[in-house]
Amino acid sequence: MLFAGLGFELGYLLIALLVALTFHEASHALVAYWLGDPTPKKMGRLSLNPFAHLELYGALLILLIGLGWGKPVRIEAENLKPGPKVGMALVAIAGPISNLLLAIVAGIPLRFRWVSLVSDIRIPLDFLPAGYQAMYVGLGPLLQWIVWLSLALAVFNLIPLSPLDGSRLWQILLPTNWYRQFTRYEFFGLFLVMGLILSDRFFGTNILGRVLLPPVAILWRFIIGTTPPFQL
């Protein structure tokens, strides 16, 4: 499980989750707006306010089992200048690309050791019982969570199953009439994705873990230069 043994690091996780999801969904909205669709702006999605992009069940799944999603950005595909198929593919790929860029930016201080990789700032908590009278925080662990979650979201969303972003990349190869028919039923792909997530969680199949961990670990080593401290 992705978030096993968190302890006090739950705070880092929550902040990193908000940052990664916000950049992912805001990037979808921004690219759609650039391509001619005013809908995301009208819906208030051209924002870095995390609460504009949170979807309750997707966020809860990330906290509970390590995988989930943000609030989908409503897009009128017919408004996109390159056309519905190419336009939706460009909007879709913007999410994973934004997460990859975020991981690189957050990883630079870690790569060059400008910050400690461990929590090294002591905060006294004298009002608590003996043995619990201090906690340690630090920027390094937070940045590690941002990098890890951003990479995990990027790779997860590139899986070519609807409604994930990766499905939009191969759909541009479909004839227009097939594409329109496919988009009407793509919601059912959500059940397949959910089935994989729940199978991993409750039956220990680890299908998604085996798919996601190798590319995430490779990207982590490339950006940070160390072995990943987390697991999928």
mmCIF file of N, CA and C in Angstrom, residues 129-229:
data_model
loop_
_atom_site.group_PDB
_atom_site.id
_atom_site.type_symbol
_atom_site.label_atom_id
_atom_site.label_comp_id
_atom_site.label_asym_id
_atom_site.label_seq_id
_atom_site.Cartn_x
_atom_site.Cartn_y
_atom_site.Cartn_z
ATOM 1 N N PRO A 129 2.377 14.379 27.099
ATOM 2 C CA PRO A 129 3.062 13.488 28.048
ATOM 3 C C PRO A 129 4.514 13.249 27.647
ATOM 4 N N ALA A 130 5.306 12.799 28.593
ATOM 5 C CA ALA A 130 6.716 12.506 28.339
ATOM 6 C C ALA A 130 6.847 11.497 27.204
ATOM 7 N N GLY A 131 7.813 11.739 26.356
ATOM 8 C CA GLY A 131 8.012 10.889 25.193
ATOM 9 C C GLY A 131 7.326 11.401 23.947
ATOM 10 N N TYR A 132 6.418 12.372 24.115
ATOM 11 C CA TYR A 132 5.696 12.944 22.969
ATOM 12 C C TYR A 132 5.797 14.463 22.959
ATOM 13 N N GLN A 133 6.809 15.017 23.628
ATOM 14 C CA GLN A 133 6.872 16.452 23.852
ATOM 15 C C GLN A 133 7.600 17.214 22.750
ATOM 16 N N ALA A 134 7.780 16.602 21.612
ATOM 17 C CA ALA A 134 8.387 17.303 20.478
ATOM 18 C C ALA A 134 8.023 16.574 19.195
ATOM 19 N N MET A 135 7.956 17.330 18.114
ATOM 20 C CA MET A 135 7.804 16.721 16.802
ATOM 21 C C MET A 135 8.792 17.381 15.852
ATOM 22 N N TYR A 136 9.159 16.667 14.826
ATOM 23 C CA TYR A 136 10.145 17.167 13.871
ATOM 24 C C TYR A 136 9.495 17.321 12.497
ATOM 25 N N VAL A 137 9.739 18.459 11.893
ATOM 26 C CA VAL A 137 9.210 18.736 10.565
ATOM 27 C C VAL A 137 10.365 19.189 9.671
ATOM 28 N N GLY A 138 10.110 19.268 8.390
ATOM 29 C CA GLY A 138 11.141 19.720 7.462
ATOM 30 C C GLY A 138 10.585 19.850 6.058
ATOM 31 N N LEU A 139 11.224 20.688 5.256
ATOM 32 C CA LEU A 139 10.789 20.890 3.878
ATOM 33 C C LEU A 139 11.109 19.680 3.008
ATOM 34 N N GLY A 140 12.206 18.995 3.307
ATOM 35 C CA GLY A 140 12.629 17.863 2.491
ATOM 36 C C GLY A 140 11.588 16.764 2.361
ATOM 37 N N PRO A 141 11.038 16.270 3.476
ATOM 38 C CA PRO A 141 10.015 15.226 3.368
ATOM 39 C C PRO A 141 8.782 15.674 2.583
ATOM 40 N N LEU A 142 8.379 16.942 2.752
ATOM 41 C CA LEU A 142 7.239 17.449 1.986
ATOM 42 C C LEU A 142 7.535 17.426 0.489
ATOM 43 N N LEU A 143 8.725 17.879 0.110
ATOM 44 C CA LEU A 143 9.093 17.874 -1.305
ATOM 45 C C LEU A 143 9.154 16.449 -1.848
ATOM 46 N N GLN A 144 9.615 15.504 -1.023
ATOM 47 C CA GLN A 144 9.643 14.107 -1.468
ATOM 48 C C GLN A 144 8.238 13.593 -1.758
ATOM 49 N N TRP A 145 7.294 13.942 -0.894
ATOM 50 C CA TRP A 145 5.914 13.519 -1.134
ATOM 51 C C TRP A 145 5.349 14.176 -2.389
ATOM 52 N N ILE A 146 5.676 15.441 -2.614
ATOM 53 C CA ILE A 146 5.184 16.119 -3.816
ATOM 54 C C ILE A 146 5.730 15.438 -5.064
ATOM 55 N N VAL A 147 7.021 15.124 -5.051
ATOM 56 C CA VAL A 147 7.628 14.445 -6.201
ATOM 57 C C VAL A 147 6.978 13.084 -6.414
ATOM 58 N N TRP A 148 6.862 12.306 -5.337
ATOM 59 C CA TRP A 148 6.345 10.941 -5.463
ATOM 60 C C TRP A 148 4.897 10.926 -5.938
ATOM 61 N N LEU A 149 4.049 11.741 -5.317
ATOM 62 C CA LEU A 149 2.644 11.771 -5.711
ATOM 63 C C LEU A 149 2.469 12.309 -7.123
ATOM 64 N N SER A 150 3.253 13.306 -7.491
ATOM 65 C CA SER A 150 3.162 13.863 -8.839
ATOM 66 C C SER A 150 3.532 12.816 -9.885
ATOM 67 N N LEU A 151 4.598 12.076 -9.637
ATOM 68 C CA LEU A 151 5.000 11.026 -10.570
ATOM 69 C C LEU A 151 3.961 9.911 -10.625
ATOM 70 N N ALA A 152 3.433 9.524 -9.465
ATOM 71 C CA ALA A 152 2.424 8.463 -9.433
ATOM 72 C C ALA A 152 1.168 8.881 -10.185
ATOM 73 N N LEU A 153 0.724 10.133 -9.999
ATOM 74 C CA LEU A 153 -0.456 10.623 -10.711
ATOM 75 C C LEU A 153 -0.210 10.692 -12.211
ATOM 76 N N ALA A 154 0.976 11.143 -12.597
ATOM 77 C CA ALA A 154 1.296 11.250 -14.022
ATOM 78 C C ALA A 154 1.254 9.883 -14.691
ATOM 79 N N VAL A 155 1.933 8.910 -14.103
ATOM 80 C CA VAL A 155 2.002 7.575 -14.709
ATOM 81 C C VAL A 155 0.639 6.894 -14.666
ATOM 82 N N PHE A 156 -0.064 7.003 -13.538
ATOM 83 C CA PHE A 156 -1.391 6.398 -13.415
ATOM 84 C C PHE A 156 -2.334 6.934 -14.482
ATOM 85 N N ASN A 157 -2.316 8.244 -14.695
ATOM 86 C CA ASN A 157 -3.237 8.842 -15.660
ATOM 87 C C ASN A 157 -2.856 8.553 -17.106
ATOM 88 N N LEU A 158 -1.656 8.056 -17.352
ATOM 89 C CA LEU A 158 -1.254 7.681 -18.708
ATOM 90 C C LEU A 158 -1.680 6.262 -19.074
ATOM 91 N N ILE A 159 -2.243 5.521 -18.128
ATOM 92 C CA ILE A 159 -2.785 4.202 -18.459
ATOM 93 C C ILE A 159 -3.885 4.381 -19.507
ATOM 94 N N PRO A 160 -3.857 3.624 -20.607
ATOM 95 C CA PRO A 160 -4.796 3.865 -21.717
ATOM 96 C C PRO A 160 -6.186 3.287 -21.505
ATOM 97 N N LEU A 161 -6.777 3.551 -20.355
ATOM 98 C CA LEU A 161 -8.132 3.113 -20.047
ATOM 99 C C LEU A 161 -8.991 4.329 -19.759
ATOM 100 N N SER A 162 -10.191 4.375 -20.317
ATOM 101 C CA SER A 162 -11.111 5.460 -19.998
ATOM 102 C C SER A 162 -11.564 5.319 -18.558
ATOM 103 N N PRO A 163 -11.762 6.423 -17.853
ATOM 104 C CA PRO A 163 -11.686 7.821 -18.311
ATOM 105 C C PRO A 163 -10.331 8.480 -18.038
ATOM 106 N N LEU A 164 -9.265 7.695 -17.905
ATOM 107 C CA LEU A 164 -7.953 8.272 -17.616
ATOM 108 C C LEU A 164 -7.413 9.015 -18.836
ATOM 109 N N ASP A 165 -6.486 9.925 -18.585
ATOM 110 C CA ASP A 165 -5.964 10.784 -19.654
ATOM 111 C C ASP A 165 -5.346 9.985 -20.796
ATOM 112 N N GLY A 166 -4.715 8.871 -20.476
ATOM 113 C CA GLY A 166 -4.043 8.086 -21.502
ATOM 114 C C GLY A 166 -4.966 7.572 -22.583
ATOM 115 N N SER A 167 -6.249 7.392 -22.257
ATOM 116 C CA SER A 167 -7.189 6.889 -23.264
ATOM 117 C C SER A 167 -7.396 7.886 -24.395
ATOM 118 N N ARG A 168 -7.239 9.177 -24.096
ATOM 119 C CA ARG A 168 -7.443 10.202 -25.126
ATOM 120 C C ARG A 168 -6.352 10.159 -26.192
ATOM 121 N N LEU A 169 -5.204 9.621 -25.855
ATOM 122 C CA LEU A 169 -4.085 9.648 -26.787
ATOM 123 C C LEU A 169 -4.269 8.651 -27.922
ATOM 124 N N TRP A 170 -4.862 7.481 -27.636
ATOM 125 C CA TRP A 170 -5.093 6.527 -28.722
ATOM 126 C C TRP A 170 -6.434 6.742 -29.401
ATOM 127 N N GLN A 171 -7.347 7.452 -28.738
ATOM 128 C CA GLN A 171 -8.652 7.689 -29.355
ATOM 129 C C GLN A 171 -8.575 8.597 -30.578
ATOM 130 N N ILE A 172 -7.505 9.380 -30.691
ATOM 131 C CA ILE A 172 -7.384 10.246 -31.873
ATOM 132 C C ILE A 172 -7.199 9.414 -33.140
ATOM 133 N N LEU A 173 -6.863 8.131 -33.002
ATOM 134 C CA LEU A 173 -6.699 7.259 -34.164
ATOM 135 C C LEU A 173 -8.027 6.703 -34.663
ATOM 136 N N LEU A 174 -9.088 6.844 -33.877
ATOM 137 C CA LEU A 174 -10.388 6.304 -34.259
ATOM 138 C C LEU A 174 -11.052 7.173 -35.319
ATOM 139 N N PRO A 175 -11.811 6.570 -36.241
ATOM 140 C CA PRO A 175 -12.655 7.374 -37.130
ATOM 141 C C PRO A 175 -13.620 8.226 -36.305
ATOM 142 N N THR A 176 -14.010 9.367 -36.849
ATOM 143 C CA THR A 176 -14.811 10.323 -36.085
ATOM 144 C C THR A 176 -16.090 9.709 -35.543
ATOM 145 N N ASN A 177 -16.802 8.918 -36.362
ATOM 146 C CA ASN A 177 -18.061 8.338 -35.880
ATOM 147 C C ASN A 177 -17.815 7.318 -34.767
ATOM 148 N N TRP A 178 -16.718 6.553 -34.863
ATOM 149 C CA TRP A 178 -16.368 5.633 -33.782
ATOM 150 C C TRP A 178 -16.002 6.401 -32.518
ATOM 151 N N TYR A 179 -15.268 7.478 -32.699
ATOM 152 C CA TYR A 179 -14.836 8.289 -31.557
ATOM 153 C C TYR A 179 -16.043 8.807 -30.784
ATOM 154 N N ARG A 180 -17.024 9.328 -31.506
ATOM 155 C CA ARG A 180 -18.209 9.871 -30.839
ATOM 156 C C ARG A 180 -18.989 8.785 -30.112
ATOM 157 N N GLN A 181 -19.075 7.598 -30.718
ATOM 158 C CA GLN A 181 -19.751 6.497 -30.047
ATOM 159 C C GLN A 181 -18.990 6.070 -28.795
ATOM 160 N N PHE A 182 -17.681 6.032 -28.899
ATOM 161 C CA PHE A 182 -16.854 5.598 -27.774
ATOM 162 C C PHE A 182 -16.997 6.543 -26.588
ATOM 163 N N THR A 183 -17.008 7.850 -26.868
ATOM 164 C CA THR A 183 -17.080 8.814 -25.770
ATOM 165 C C THR A 183 -18.396 8.724 -25.009
ATOM 166 N N ARG A 184 -19.440 8.209 -25.659
ATOM 167 C CA ARG A 184 -20.729 8.073 -24.977
ATOM 168 C C ARG A 184 -20.695 6.992 -23.903
ATOM 169 N N TYR A 185 -19.820 6.023 -24.080
ATOM 170 C CA TYR A 185 -19.799 4.878 -23.170
ATOM 171 C C TYR A 185 -18.521 4.803 -22.340
ATOM 172 N N GLU A 186 -17.690 5.847 -22.429
ATOM 173 C CA GLU A 186 -16.403 5.755 -21.739
ATOM 174 C C GLU A 186 -16.543 5.745 -20.225
ATOM 175 N N PHE A 187 -17.698 6.204 -19.720
ATOM 176 C CA PHE A 187 -17.907 6.186 -18.274
ATOM 177 C C PHE A 187 -17.775 4.772 -17.718
ATOM 178 N N PHE A 188 -18.154 3.774 -18.533
ATOM 179 C CA PHE A 188 -18.097 2.399 -18.045
ATOM 180 C C PHE A 188 -16.658 1.944 -17.811
ATOM 181 N N GLY A 189 -15.709 2.615 -18.468
ATOM 182 C CA GLY A 189 -14.312 2.295 -18.210
ATOM 183 C C GLY A 189 -13.915 2.584 -16.782
ATOM 184 N N LEU A 190 -14.645 3.507 -16.146
ATOM 185 C CA LEU A 190 -14.360 3.828 -14.750
ATOM 186 C C LEU A 190 -14.507 2.595 -13.866
ATOM 187 N N PHE A 191 -15.478 1.738 -14.191
ATOM 188 C CA PHE A 191 -15.686 0.539 -13.378
ATOM 189 C C PHE A 191 -14.506 -0.418 -13.506
ATOM 190 N N LEU A 192 -13.904 -0.475 -14.696
ATOM 191 C CA LEU A 192 -12.722 -1.319 -14.870
ATOM 192 C C LEU A 192 -11.556 -0.782 -14.051
ATOM 193 N N VAL A 193 -11.354 0.542 -14.102
ATOM 194 C CA VAL A 193 -10.276 1.157 -13.325
ATOM 195 C C VAL A 193 -10.513 0.938 -11.836
ATOM 196 N N MET A 194 -11.756 1.153 -11.402
ATOM 197 C CA MET A 194 -12.083 0.939 -9.993
ATOM 198 C C MET A 194 -11.875 -0.520 -9.607
ATOM 199 N N GLY A 195 -12.225 -1.431 -10.522
ATOM 200 C CA GLY A 195 -12.030 -2.848 -10.240
ATOM 201 C C GLY A 195 -10.566 -3.187 -10.017
ATOM 202 N N LEU A 196 -9.684 -2.600 -10.831
ATOM 203 C CA LEU A 196 -8.248 -2.831 -10.661
ATOM 204 C C LEU A 196 -7.759 -2.282 -9.324
ATOM 205 N N ILE A 197 -8.221 -1.070 -8.978
ATOM 206 C CA ILE A 197 -7.809 -0.454 -7.715
ATOM 207 C C ILE A 197 -8.266 -1.295 -6.526
ATOM 208 N N LEU A 198 -9.544 -1.688 -6.533
ATOM 209 C CA LEU A 198 -10.088 -2.453 -5.412
ATOM 210 C C LEU A 198 -9.493 -3.857 -5.352
ATOM 211 N N SER A 199 -9.205 -4.440 -6.520
ATOM 212 C CA SER A 199 -8.564 -5.757 -6.539
ATOM 213 C C SER A 199 -7.190 -5.699 -5.889
ATOM 214 N N ASP A 200 -6.444 -4.644 -6.202
ATOM 215 C CA ASP A 200 -5.128 -4.472 -5.575
ATOM 216 C C ASP A 200 -5.258 -4.317 -4.070
ATOM 217 N N ARG A 201 -6.261 -3.550 -3.661
ATOM 218 C CA ARG A 201 -6.391 -3.201 -2.246
ATOM 219 C C ARG A 201 -6.882 -4.377 -1.404
ATOM 220 N N PHE A 202 -7.916 -5.063 -1.883
ATOM 221 C CA PHE A 202 -8.571 -6.053 -1.031
ATOM 222 C C PHE A 202 -8.161 -7.494 -1.329
ATOM 223 N N PHE A 203 -7.604 -7.746 -2.518
ATOM 224 C CA PHE A 203 -7.210 -9.110 -2.859
ATOM 225 C C PHE A 203 -5.710 -9.255 -3.070
ATOM 226 N N GLY A 204 -4.983 -8.146 -2.905
ATOM 227 C CA GLY A 204 -3.531 -8.206 -2.985
ATOM 228 C C GLY A 204 -2.980 -8.569 -4.344
ATOM 229 N N THR A 205 -3.724 -8.298 -5.418
ATOM 230 C CA THR A 205 -3.246 -8.654 -6.756
ATOM 231 C C THR A 205 -2.065 -7.792 -7.191
ATOM 232 N N ASN A 206 -2.029 -6.542 -6.729
ATOM 233 C CA ASN A 206 -0.927 -5.612 -7.013
ATOM 234 C C ASN A 206 -0.696 -5.417 -8.513
ATOM 235 N N ILE A 207 -1.773 -5.463 -9.289
ATOM 236 C CA ILE A 207 -1.655 -5.271 -10.738
ATOM 237 C C ILE A 207 -1.160 -3.863 -11.043
ATOM 238 N N LEU A 208 -1.823 -2.875 -10.455
ATOM 239 C CA LEU A 208 -1.422 -1.494 -10.716
ATOM 240 C C LEU A 208 -0.042 -1.198 -10.146
ATOM 241 N N GLY A 209 0.254 -1.783 -8.992
ATOM 242 C CA GLY A 209 1.571 -1.574 -8.403
ATOM 243 C C GLY A 209 2.681 -2.043 -9.326
ATOM 244 N N ARG A 210 2.469 -3.223 -9.942
ATOM 245 C CA ARG A 210 3.487 -3.754 -10.857
ATOM 246 C C ARG A 210 3.602 -2.918 -12.125
ATOM 247 N N VAL A 211 2.498 -2.297 -12.519
ATOM 248 C CA VAL A 211 2.520 -1.451 -13.719
ATOM 249 C C VAL A 211 3.156 -0.096 -13.425
ATOM 250 N N LEU A 212 2.812 0.482 -12.276
ATOM 251 C CA LEU A 212 3.201 1.864 -11.990
ATOM 252 C C LEU A 212 4.594 1.996 -11.380
ATOM 253 N N LEU A 213 4.965 1.070 -10.499
ATOM 254 C CA LEU A 213 6.204 1.259 -9.744
ATOM 255 C C LEU A 213 7.453 1.361 -10.616
ATOM 256 N N PRO A 214 7.652 0.503 -11.623
ATOM 257 C CA PRO A 214 8.890 0.617 -12.413
ATOM 258 C C PRO A 214 9.093 1.984 -13.057
ATOM 259 N N PRO A 215 8.107 2.540 -13.795
ATOM 260 C CA PRO A 215 8.356 3.867 -14.376
ATOM 261 C C PRO A 215 8.471 4.970 -13.334
ATOM 262 N N VAL A 216 7.681 4.884 -12.250
ATOM 263 C CA VAL A 216 7.777 5.901 -11.201
ATOM 264 C C VAL A 216 9.152 5.848 -10.545
ATOM 265 N N ALA A 217 9.651 4.643 -10.277
ATOM 266 C CA ALA A 217 10.971 4.495 -9.651
ATOM 267 C C ALA A 217 12.078 5.006 -10.569
ATOM 268 N N ILE A 218 11.963 4.731 -11.869
ATOM 269 C CA ILE A 218 12.966 5.219 -12.822
ATOM 270 C C ILE A 218 12.979 6.744 -12.850
ATOM 271 N N LEU A 219 11.798 7.346 -12.909
ATOM 272 C CA LEU A 219 11.715 8.808 -12.929
ATOM 273 C C LEU A 219 12.242 9.401 -11.627
ATOM 274 N N TRP A 220 11.933 8.746 -10.500
ATOM 275 C CA TRP A 220 12.425 9.223 -9.200
ATOM 276 C C TRP A 220 13.950 9.233 -9.172
ATOM 277 N N ARG A 221 14.554 8.141 -9.607
ATOM 278 C CA ARG A 221 16.022 8.068 -9.604
ATOM 279 C C ARG A 221 16.626 9.113 -10.536
ATOM 280 N N PHE A 222 15.979 9.358 -11.664
ATOM 281 C CA PHE A 222 16.476 10.356 -12.606
ATOM 282 C C PHE A 222 16.405 11.759 -12.008
ATOM 283 N N ILE A 223 15.314 12.056 -11.296
ATOM 284 C CA ILE A 223 15.116 13.400 -10.749
ATOM 285 C C ILE A 223 15.885 13.596 -9.451
ATOM 286 N N ILE A 224 15.780 12.638 -8.530
ATOM 287 C CA ILE A 224 16.338 12.783 -7.183
ATOM 288 C C ILE A 224 17.726 12.162 -7.069
ATOM 289 N N GLY A 225 17.967 11.091 -7.804
ATOM 290 C CA GLY A 225 19.264 10.425 -7.729
ATOM 291 C C GLY A 225 19.395 9.439 -6.592
ATOM 292 N N THR A 226 18.264 9.037 -5.982
ATOM 293 C CA THR A 226 18.289 8.069 -4.884
ATOM 294 C C THR A 226 17.237 6.994 -5.132
ATOM 295 N N THR A 227 17.257 5.964 -4.306
ATOM 296 C CA THR A 227 16.219 4.936 -4.352
ATOM 297 C C THR A 227 14.932 5.497 -3.758
ATOM 298 N N PRO A 228 13.776 5.252 -4.366
ATOM 299 C CA PRO A 228 12.518 5.781 -3.822
ATOM 300 C C PRO A 228 12.266 5.288 -2.405
ATOM 301 N N PRO A 229 11.829 6.178 -1.502
ATOM 302 C CA PRO A 229 11.566 5.767 -0.123
ATOM 303 C C PRO A 229 10.161 5.227 0.081
#
